[in-house]
Tab-separated table of C-alpha atoms and ligand atoms in Angstrom:
chain	number	residue	atom	x	y	z
U	1	MET	CA	-0.396	14.136	10.659
U	2	GLU	CA	2.359	12.059	12.234
U	3	ASP	CA	4.470	9.738	10.163
U	4	LEU	CA	4.392	6.037	10.608
U	5	GLN	CA	7.468	4.748	12.428
U	6	LEU	CA	8.576	1.262	11.364
U	7	SER	CA	10.301	-1.272	13.586
U	8	ASN	CA	13.716	-0.177	12.278
U	9	GLY	CA	12.978	3.460	13.141
U	10	PHE	CA	12.454	4.506	9.499
U	11	GLU	CA	9.485	6.841	9.062
U	12	LEU	CA	6.919	6.683	6.240
U	13	PRO	CA	4.197	9.254	5.579
U	14	ILE	CA	0.915	7.822	6.967
U	15	LEU	CA	-0.950	8.776	3.791
U	16	GLY	CA	0.292	7.999	0.302
U	17	TYR	CA	-0.861	7.808	-3.320
U	18	GLY	CA	-1.265	4.391	-5.068
U	19	VAL	CA	-1.154	3.831	-8.811
U	20	TYR	CA	-2.625	0.354	-9.282
U	21	GLN	CA	-4.827	0.020	-12.448
U	22	ILE	CA	-3.611	3.266	-13.949
U	23	ASP	CA	-2.550	1.703	-17.207
U	24	ASP	CA	-2.545	4.883	-19.238
U	25	LEU	CA	1.001	6.123	-18.580
U	26	ASP	CA	0.172	9.801	-19.222
U	27	GLU	CA	-2.664	9.559	-16.815
U	28	CYS	CA	-0.391	7.942	-14.252
U	29	LYS	CA	2.205	10.698	-14.664
U	30	ARG	CA	-0.514	13.370	-14.299
U	31	GLY	CA	-1.890	11.634	-11.180
U	32	VAL	CA	1.446	11.444	-9.503
U	33	ALA	CA	2.177	15.054	-10.398
U	34	SER	CA	-1.124	16.167	-8.897
U	35	ALA	CA	-0.512	14.103	-5.805
U	36	LEU	CA	2.916	15.623	-5.310
U	37	ASP	CA	1.453	19.172	-5.837
U	38	ASP	CA	-1.192	18.412	-3.179
U	39	GLY	CA	1.519	17.422	-0.680
U	40	TYR	CA	1.519	13.614	-0.843
U	41	ARG	CA	5.034	12.424	-0.079
U	42	LEU	CA	4.626	8.648	-0.484
U	43	ILE	CA	3.957	6.980	-3.841
U	44	ASP	CA	3.174	3.289	-4.007
U	45	THR	CA	3.735	1.409	-7.238
U	46	ALA	CA	4.754	-2.147	-8.243
U	47	ALA	CA	6.687	-3.914	-11.045
U	48	CYS	CA	3.507	-5.599	-12.178
U	49	TYR	CA	1.531	-2.314	-12.506
U	50	GLY	CA	3.595	-1.505	-15.581
U	51	ASN	CA	3.721	2.143	-14.654
U	52	GLU	CA	6.998	2.542	-12.681
U	53	ARG	CA	8.468	4.564	-15.573
U	54	ALA	CA	5.596	7.038	-15.465
U	55	VAL	CA	5.971	7.413	-11.747
U	56	GLY	CA	9.692	8.004	-12.180
U	57	ASP	CA	9.053	10.632	-14.906
U	58	ALA	CA	6.578	12.521	-12.663
U	59	LEU	CA	9.018	12.421	-9.734
U	60	SER	CA	11.898	13.678	-11.892
U	61	GLU	CA	9.821	16.503	-13.303
U	62	ALA	CA	8.454	17.493	-9.931
U	63	ALA	CA	12.025	18.259	-8.821
U	64	ILE	CA	11.271	17.643	-5.184
U	65	PRO	CA	14.470	16.624	-3.331
U	66	ARG	CA	14.616	12.877	-3.422
U	67	GLY	CA	14.910	12.627	0.377
U	68	GLU	CA	11.534	14.353	0.810
U	69	VAL	CA	9.572	11.684	-1.075
U	70	SER	CA	9.138	8.068	-0.140
U	71	ILE	CA	8.716	5.554	-2.894
U	72	SER	CA	7.507	1.931	-2.429
U	73	SER	CA	7.514	-0.769	-5.088
U	74	LYS	CA	7.032	-4.517	-5.172
U	75	VAL	CA	8.483	-7.619	-6.791
U	76	TRP	CA	6.004	-9.855	-8.619
U	77	ILE	CA	5.705	-13.657	-8.304
U	78	GLN	CA	7.534	-14.425	-11.597
U	79	GLN	CA	10.466	-12.379	-10.445
U	80	LYS	CA	10.769	-14.178	-7.126
U	81	GLY	CA	13.680	-16.116	-5.955
U	82	TYR	CA	17.034	-14.498	-5.073
U	83	GLU	CA	18.438	-13.674	-8.460
U	84	GLY	CA	15.144	-12.742	-10.009
U	85	THR	CA	14.394	-10.318	-7.179
U	86	ILE	CA	17.769	-8.588	-7.576
U	87	GLN	CA	17.196	-8.231	-11.331
U	88	SER	CA	13.646	-6.900	-10.843
U	89	PHE	CA	14.897	-4.485	-8.233
U	90	GLU	CA	17.510	-3.084	-10.628
U	91	LYS	CA	14.857	-2.562	-13.258
U	92	THR	CA	12.563	-0.926	-10.732
U	93	LEU	CA	15.277	1.544	-9.801
U	94	MET	CA	15.952	2.285	-13.439
U	95	ASN	CA	12.334	2.866	-14.194
U	96	LEU	CA	11.816	5.058	-11.130
U	97	GLN	CA	15.024	6.937	-11.953
U	98	THR	CA	16.410	6.638	-8.475
U	99	ASP	CA	19.270	4.868	-6.721
U	100	TYR	CA	17.331	3.578	-3.735
U	101	LEU	CA	13.830	2.685	-2.620
U	102	ASP	CA	12.247	3.668	0.654
U	103	LEU	CA	10.194	0.481	0.860
U	104	TYR	CA	10.499	-2.719	-1.185
U	105	LEU	CA	7.820	-5.372	-0.816
U	106	ILE	CA	7.123	-8.939	-1.859
U	107	HIS	CA	3.852	-8.594	-3.765
U	108	MET	CA	2.256	-12.021	-3.154
U	109	PRO	CA	2.783	-14.800	-0.600
U	110	TYR	CA	3.441	-17.337	-3.403
U	111	GLY	CA	6.404	-18.786	-5.259
U	112	ASP	CA	9.923	-18.676	-3.874
U	113	TYR	CA	9.247	-15.871	-1.405
U	114	GLN	CA	12.009	-17.132	0.881
U	115	GLY	CA	14.566	-16.566	-1.864
U	116	SER	CA	13.090	-13.119	-2.510
U	117	TRP	CA	13.392	-12.335	1.134
U	118	ARG	CA	17.127	-13.252	1.244
U	119	ALA	CA	17.555	-10.745	-1.651
U	120	MET	CA	15.582	-8.096	0.222
U	121	GLU	CA	17.625	-8.639	3.321
U	122	ASP	CA	20.820	-8.128	1.329
U	123	LEU	CA	19.484	-5.011	-0.406
U	124	TYR	CA	18.473	-3.643	2.984
U	125	GLU	CA	21.886	-4.329	4.559
U	126	GLN	CA	23.575	-2.752	1.525
U	127	GLY	CA	21.526	0.414	2.191
U	128	ARG	CA	19.742	0.233	-1.180
U	129	VAL	CA	16.306	0.116	0.458
U	130	ARG	CA	15.326	1.898	3.633
U	131	ALA	CA	12.804	-0.702	4.688
U	132	ILE	CA	11.510	-4.072	3.507
U	133	GLY	CA	8.229	-5.909	3.783
U	134	VAL	CA	5.583	-8.089	2.282
U	135	CYS	CA	2.041	-7.892	1.043
U	136	ASN	CA	-0.945	-10.163	1.589
U	137	PHE	CA	0.844	-12.419	4.071
U	138	LEU	CA	-1.588	-14.200	6.391
U	139	PRO	CA	-0.447	-15.124	9.943
U	140	ASP	CA	0.976	-18.580	9.146
U	141	ARG	CA	3.276	-17.388	6.297
U	142	LEU	CA	4.192	-14.185	8.147
U	143	ILE	CA	5.336	-16.134	11.153
U	144	ASP	CA	7.087	-18.704	8.942
U	145	LEU	CA	9.003	-15.862	7.230
U	146	ILE	CA	9.906	-14.236	10.512
U	147	LEU	CA	11.118	-17.427	12.081
U	148	SER	CA	13.310	-18.328	9.088
U	149	SER	CA	14.832	-14.897	8.431
U	150	ARG	CA	17.615	-12.652	9.700
U	151	ILE	CA	15.396	-9.598	9.370
U	152	ALA	CA	11.643	-9.479	10.005
U	153	PRO	CA	9.381	-7.640	7.595
U	154	MET	CA	8.689	-4.096	8.688
U	155	VAL	CA	5.459	-3.810	6.761
U	156	ASN	CA	2.636	-6.025	5.572
U	157	GLN	CA	0.509	-4.276	2.923
U	158	ILE	CA	-2.914	-5.782	3.118
U	159	GLU	CA	-6.500	-5.244	1.943
U	160	LEU	CA	-7.870	-3.132	4.729
U	161	HIS	CA	-11.004	-0.947	4.722
U	162	PRO	CA	-14.225	-0.706	6.774
U	163	PHE	CA	-15.668	-3.886	5.231
U	164	THR	CA	-12.487	-5.911	5.704
U	165	GLN	CA	-10.679	-4.855	8.874
U	166	GLN	CA	-8.283	-7.845	9.267
U	167	ILE	CA	-8.568	-7.850	13.078
U	168	ALA	CA	-6.922	-11.266	13.692
U	169	LEU	CA	-4.071	-10.585	11.195
U	170	ARG	CA	-3.405	-7.131	12.610
U	171	LYS	CA	-3.185	-8.589	16.124
U	172	VAL	CA	-0.416	-10.933	14.935
U	173	MET	CA	1.311	-8.147	13.056
U	174	ALA	CA	1.179	-5.874	16.123
U	175	GLU	CA	2.702	-8.661	18.292
U	176	GLN	CA	5.468	-9.010	15.720
U	177	GLY	CA	6.100	-5.295	15.149
U	178	VAL	CA	4.943	-5.464	11.471
U	179	ALA	CA	3.290	-2.168	10.424
U	180	PRO	CA	0.003	-2.280	8.491
U	181	MET	CA	-0.317	-0.545	5.187
U	182	ALA	CA	-3.851	-0.477	3.822
U	183	TRP	CA	-4.376	-1.256	0.155
U	184	ALA	CA	-7.799	-0.556	-1.279
U	185	PRO	CA	-8.438	1.739	1.703
U	186	LEU	CA	-11.609	2.910	-0.129
U	187	ALA	CA	-12.601	-0.727	-0.914
U	188	GLU	CA	-11.981	0.161	-4.579
U	189	GLY	CA	-15.361	1.955	-4.410
U	190	ARG	CA	-17.182	-1.336	-3.983
U	191	ARG	CA	-20.246	-2.049	-1.843
U	192	GLY	CA	-21.444	1.502	-2.249
U	193	ILE	CA	-18.770	2.815	0.173
U	194	PHE	CA	-19.063	6.374	-1.080
U	195	ASP	CA	-22.817	6.370	-0.360
U	196	ASN	CA	-22.620	4.398	2.873
U	197	PRO	CA	-25.105	5.889	5.331
U	198	VAL	CA	-22.861	5.522	8.393
U	199	LEU	CA	-19.896	7.141	6.641
U	200	LYS	CA	-22.141	9.899	5.246
U	201	ARG	CA	-23.661	10.675	8.631
U	202	ILE	CA	-20.251	10.883	10.298
U	203	GLY	CA	-18.878	12.963	7.482
U	204	GLN	CA	-21.740	15.481	7.695
U	205	ARG	CA	-20.710	16.302	11.246
U	206	TYR	CA	-17.317	17.401	10.144
U	207	GLY	CA	-18.004	18.671	6.575
U	208	LYS	CA	-16.118	15.690	5.122
U	209	THR	CA	-16.886	13.066	2.499
U	210	PRO	CA	-17.153	9.306	3.124
U	211	ALA	CA	-13.721	8.870	1.510
U	212	GLN	CA	-12.168	11.349	3.883
U	213	VAL	CA	-13.884	9.719	6.873
U	214	VAL	CA	-12.472	6.322	5.899
U	215	LEU	CA	-8.926	7.619	5.340
U	216	ARG	CA	-9.093	9.479	8.669
U	217	TRP	CA	-10.364	6.301	10.380
U	218	LEU	CA	-7.358	4.379	9.059
U	219	THR	CA	-4.638	6.915	9.692
U	220	GLN	CA	-5.979	7.765	13.156
U	221	GLN	CA	-5.324	4.146	14.068
U	222	GLY	CA	-1.711	4.503	12.883
U	223	ILE	CA	-2.384	2.602	9.611
U	224	CYS	CA	-0.745	3.908	6.461
U	225	ALA	CA	-3.282	4.324	3.628
U	226	ILE	CA	-2.539	4.635	-0.061
U	227	PRO	CA	-5.745	5.653	-1.959
U	228	LYS	CA	-5.727	5.748	-5.733
U	229	SER	CA	-7.582	8.186	-7.964
U	230	VAL	CA	-7.006	9.615	-11.432
U	231	HIS	CA	-9.159	12.656	-10.731
U	232	GLU	CA	-7.374	15.766	-9.524
U	233	GLU	CA	-10.236	16.825	-7.200
U	234	ARG	CA	-10.436	13.413	-5.596
U	235	ILE	CA	-6.675	13.194	-5.159
U	236	ARG	CA	-6.879	16.527	-3.290
U	237	GLU	CA	-9.974	15.444	-1.349
U	238	ASN	CA	-8.281	12.231	-0.188
U	239	HIS	CA	-5.249	14.172	1.108
U	240	ASN	CA	-7.328	16.746	2.960
U	241	ILE	CA	-7.937	14.856	6.216
U	242	ALA	CA	-5.508	16.411	8.660
U	243	ASP	CA	-7.879	19.085	10.008
U	244	PHE	CA	-10.419	16.877	11.814
U	245	SER	CA	-10.491	13.916	14.201
U	246	LEU	CA	-13.042	11.235	14.647
U	247	ASP	CA	-14.379	10.648	18.144
U	248	ASP	CA	-14.732	7.255	19.956
U	249	ASP	CA	-18.335	6.805	18.794
U	250	ASP	CA	-17.351	7.433	15.161
U	251	MET	CA	-14.484	4.949	15.419
U	252	HIS	CA	-16.766	2.401	17.000
U	253	ASP	CA	-19.481	2.843	14.375
U	254	ILE	CA	-16.978	2.311	11.531
U	255	SER	CA	-15.508	-0.699	13.335
U	256	ALA	CA	-18.988	-2.210	13.341
U	257	MET	CA	-18.995	-2.270	9.511
U	258	ASP	CA	-16.470	-5.123	9.382
U	259	THR	CA	-17.659	-8.285	7.570
U	260	GLY	CA	-14.627	-10.299	8.784
U	261	VAL	CA	-13.871	-11.580	5.254
U	262	PRO	CA	-11.916	-10.232	2.256
U	263	LEU	CA	-13.984	-8.300	-0.259
U	264	ILE	CA	-11.439	-8.045	-3.068
U	265	LEU	CA	-8.625	-10.604	-2.654
U	266	ASP	CA	-8.891	-13.953	-0.875
U	267	VAL	CA	-5.251	-15.016	-1.105
U	268	ASP	CA	-5.920	-18.139	0.849
U	269	THR	CA	-7.746	-19.957	-1.952
U	270	PRO	CA	-6.581	-22.256	-4.750
U	271	GLU	CA	-8.450	-20.157	-7.275
U	272	GLU	CA	-6.645	-16.920	-6.378
U	273	ALA	CA	-3.259	-18.674	-6.116
U	274	THR	CA	-3.789	-20.100	-9.650
U	275	ARG	CA	-5.112	-16.839	-11.091
U	276	LEU	CA	-2.246	-14.704	-9.604
U	277	HIS	CA	0.450	-17.210	-10.690
U	278	GLY	CA	-0.876	-16.799	-14.215
U	279	ILE	CA	-0.369	-13.029	-14.331
U	280	SER	CA	2.894	-12.038	-16.041
U	281	HIS	CA	4.119	-8.573	-16.901
U	282	THR	CA	6.950	-6.780	-18.576
U	283	GLN	CA	8.850	-4.227	-16.509
X	301	LIG	N1	-0.149	-4.995	-2.419
X	301	LIG	C1	-1.224	-5.313	-3.109
X	301	LIG	O1	-1.491	-6.527	-3.344
X	301	LIG	C2	-2.175	-4.242	-3.602
X	301	LIG	C3	-3.419	-4.607	-4.150
X	301	LIG	C4	-4.211	-3.550	-4.611
X	301	LIG	C5	-3.828	-2.236	-4.430
X	301	LIG	N2	-2.599	-1.924	-3.889
X	301	LIG	C6	-2.127	-0.524	-3.712
X	301	LIG	O2	-3.173	0.201	-2.973
X	301	LIG	C7	-3.620	1.307	-3.737
X	301	LIG	C8	-5.035	1.648	-3.529
X	301	LIG	O3	-5.859	0.558	-3.741
X	301	LIG	P1	-6.811	0.518	-4.969
X	301	LIG	O4	-6.389	1.392	-6.040
X	301	LIG	O5	-7.026	-0.930	-5.363
X	301	LIG	O6	-8.263	1.013	-4.438
X	301	LIG	P2	-8.829	2.288	-3.623
X	301	LIG	O7	-7.763	3.299	-3.410
X	301	LIG	O8	-9.529	1.748	-2.390
X	301	LIG	O9	-9.934	2.783	-4.542
X	301	LIG	C9	-9.751	3.334	-5.765
X	301	LIG	C10	-11.063	3.620	-6.438
X	301	LIG	O10	-11.824	4.608	-5.734
X	301	LIG	C11	-12.073	5.671	-6.559
X	301	LIG	N3	-11.910	6.905	-5.718
X	301	LIG	C12	-10.785	7.268	-5.117
X	301	LIG	N4	-10.920	8.382	-4.366
X	301	LIG	C13	-12.270	8.686	-4.453
X	301	LIG	C14	-13.081	9.687	-3.898
X	301	LIG	N5	-12.570	10.617	-3.095
X	301	LIG	N6	-14.390	9.765	-4.254
X	301	LIG	C15	-14.907	8.772	-5.103
X	301	LIG	N7	-14.186	7.813	-5.660
X	301	LIG	C16	-12.863	7.738	-5.346
X	301	LIG	C17	-11.132	5.643	-7.703
X	301	LIG	O11	-11.745	6.127	-8.924
X	301	LIG	P3	-10.982	7.211	-9.814
X	301	LIG	O12	-9.577	6.795	-10.013
X	301	LIG	O13	-11.815	7.207	-11.056
X	301	LIG	O14	-11.063	8.508	-9.061
X	301	LIG	C18	-10.919	4.078	-7.823
X	301	LIG	O15	-12.015	3.549	-8.591
X	301	LIG	C19	-3.311	0.878	-5.226
X	301	LIG	O16	-3.358	1.947	-6.107
X	301	LIG	C20	-1.943	0.214	-4.995
X	301	LIG	O17	-0.931	1.154	-4.930
X	301	LIG	C21	-1.755	-2.909	-3.482
């Protein structure tokens, strides 16, 4: 499958492995090791996941040349602001046992994200990150950031799966050259996605599972997807999507599954803003 080319020309694998909610560090290390064995070359972590060190250990032990693997991580709300972001970045590099990141993201559209962005611009210009971006930015904040910055975000990592397709946001992102990265591409297993009749019917035609159909549907649209699993066979299954293509009818049938609203994270509410501001972590 073709890589995803970002607005600055940097290329990211279109399919990666995510490690959110893998709190057991041995399990995280095993998961990353399996993913690398299966051929994944993009690993997505975050300061607030508390598992950057395990990801770094797995990468070191895999002994794959650093330039052949892309690593993305994120700065959390409490670390925002210019100085805090630089400090968090240094810890992230130390944990991941590397001297640069491929992609560095602002995790939430809250707090002093303008200050964080100034830090990200500097890190990018110093060559310490290959690309910079944001997560969970809705159109108003995305445009605000673009209009008040030297460098526009290259990526917006957003909740994106068949039940939440983010059509309006993706249109704005496309107009601004901001690439979509799908978090919870498998809807975190919610709403019975793995037993969904439409996905099962499509999958049967190709000898593929609903998970593989969804990941193919995303990547075929040029959307980077970063599914998480702690099970070796599922990690392999999720990567095994390069040998089939969905036709126009399949794509249309999956598009019709959209509910138009977030299933997992509604960032645009006082409840979520309050809840997320309350989450702290040690790096
Ligand atoms: N930027 C953000 O705000 C943000 C937010 C959330 C997530 N993310 C990133 O996106 C990544 C993916 O999102 P996510 O972890 O929330 O959800 P996800 O990848 O959509 O779903 C993960 C869930 O699906 C199960 N699963 C995975 N593959 C499966 C398969 N082939 N068959 C059956 N079940 C399967 C996993 O269970 P098992 O592990 O038991 O297999 C897990 O319960 C995260 O790991 C993280 O890197 C970013």
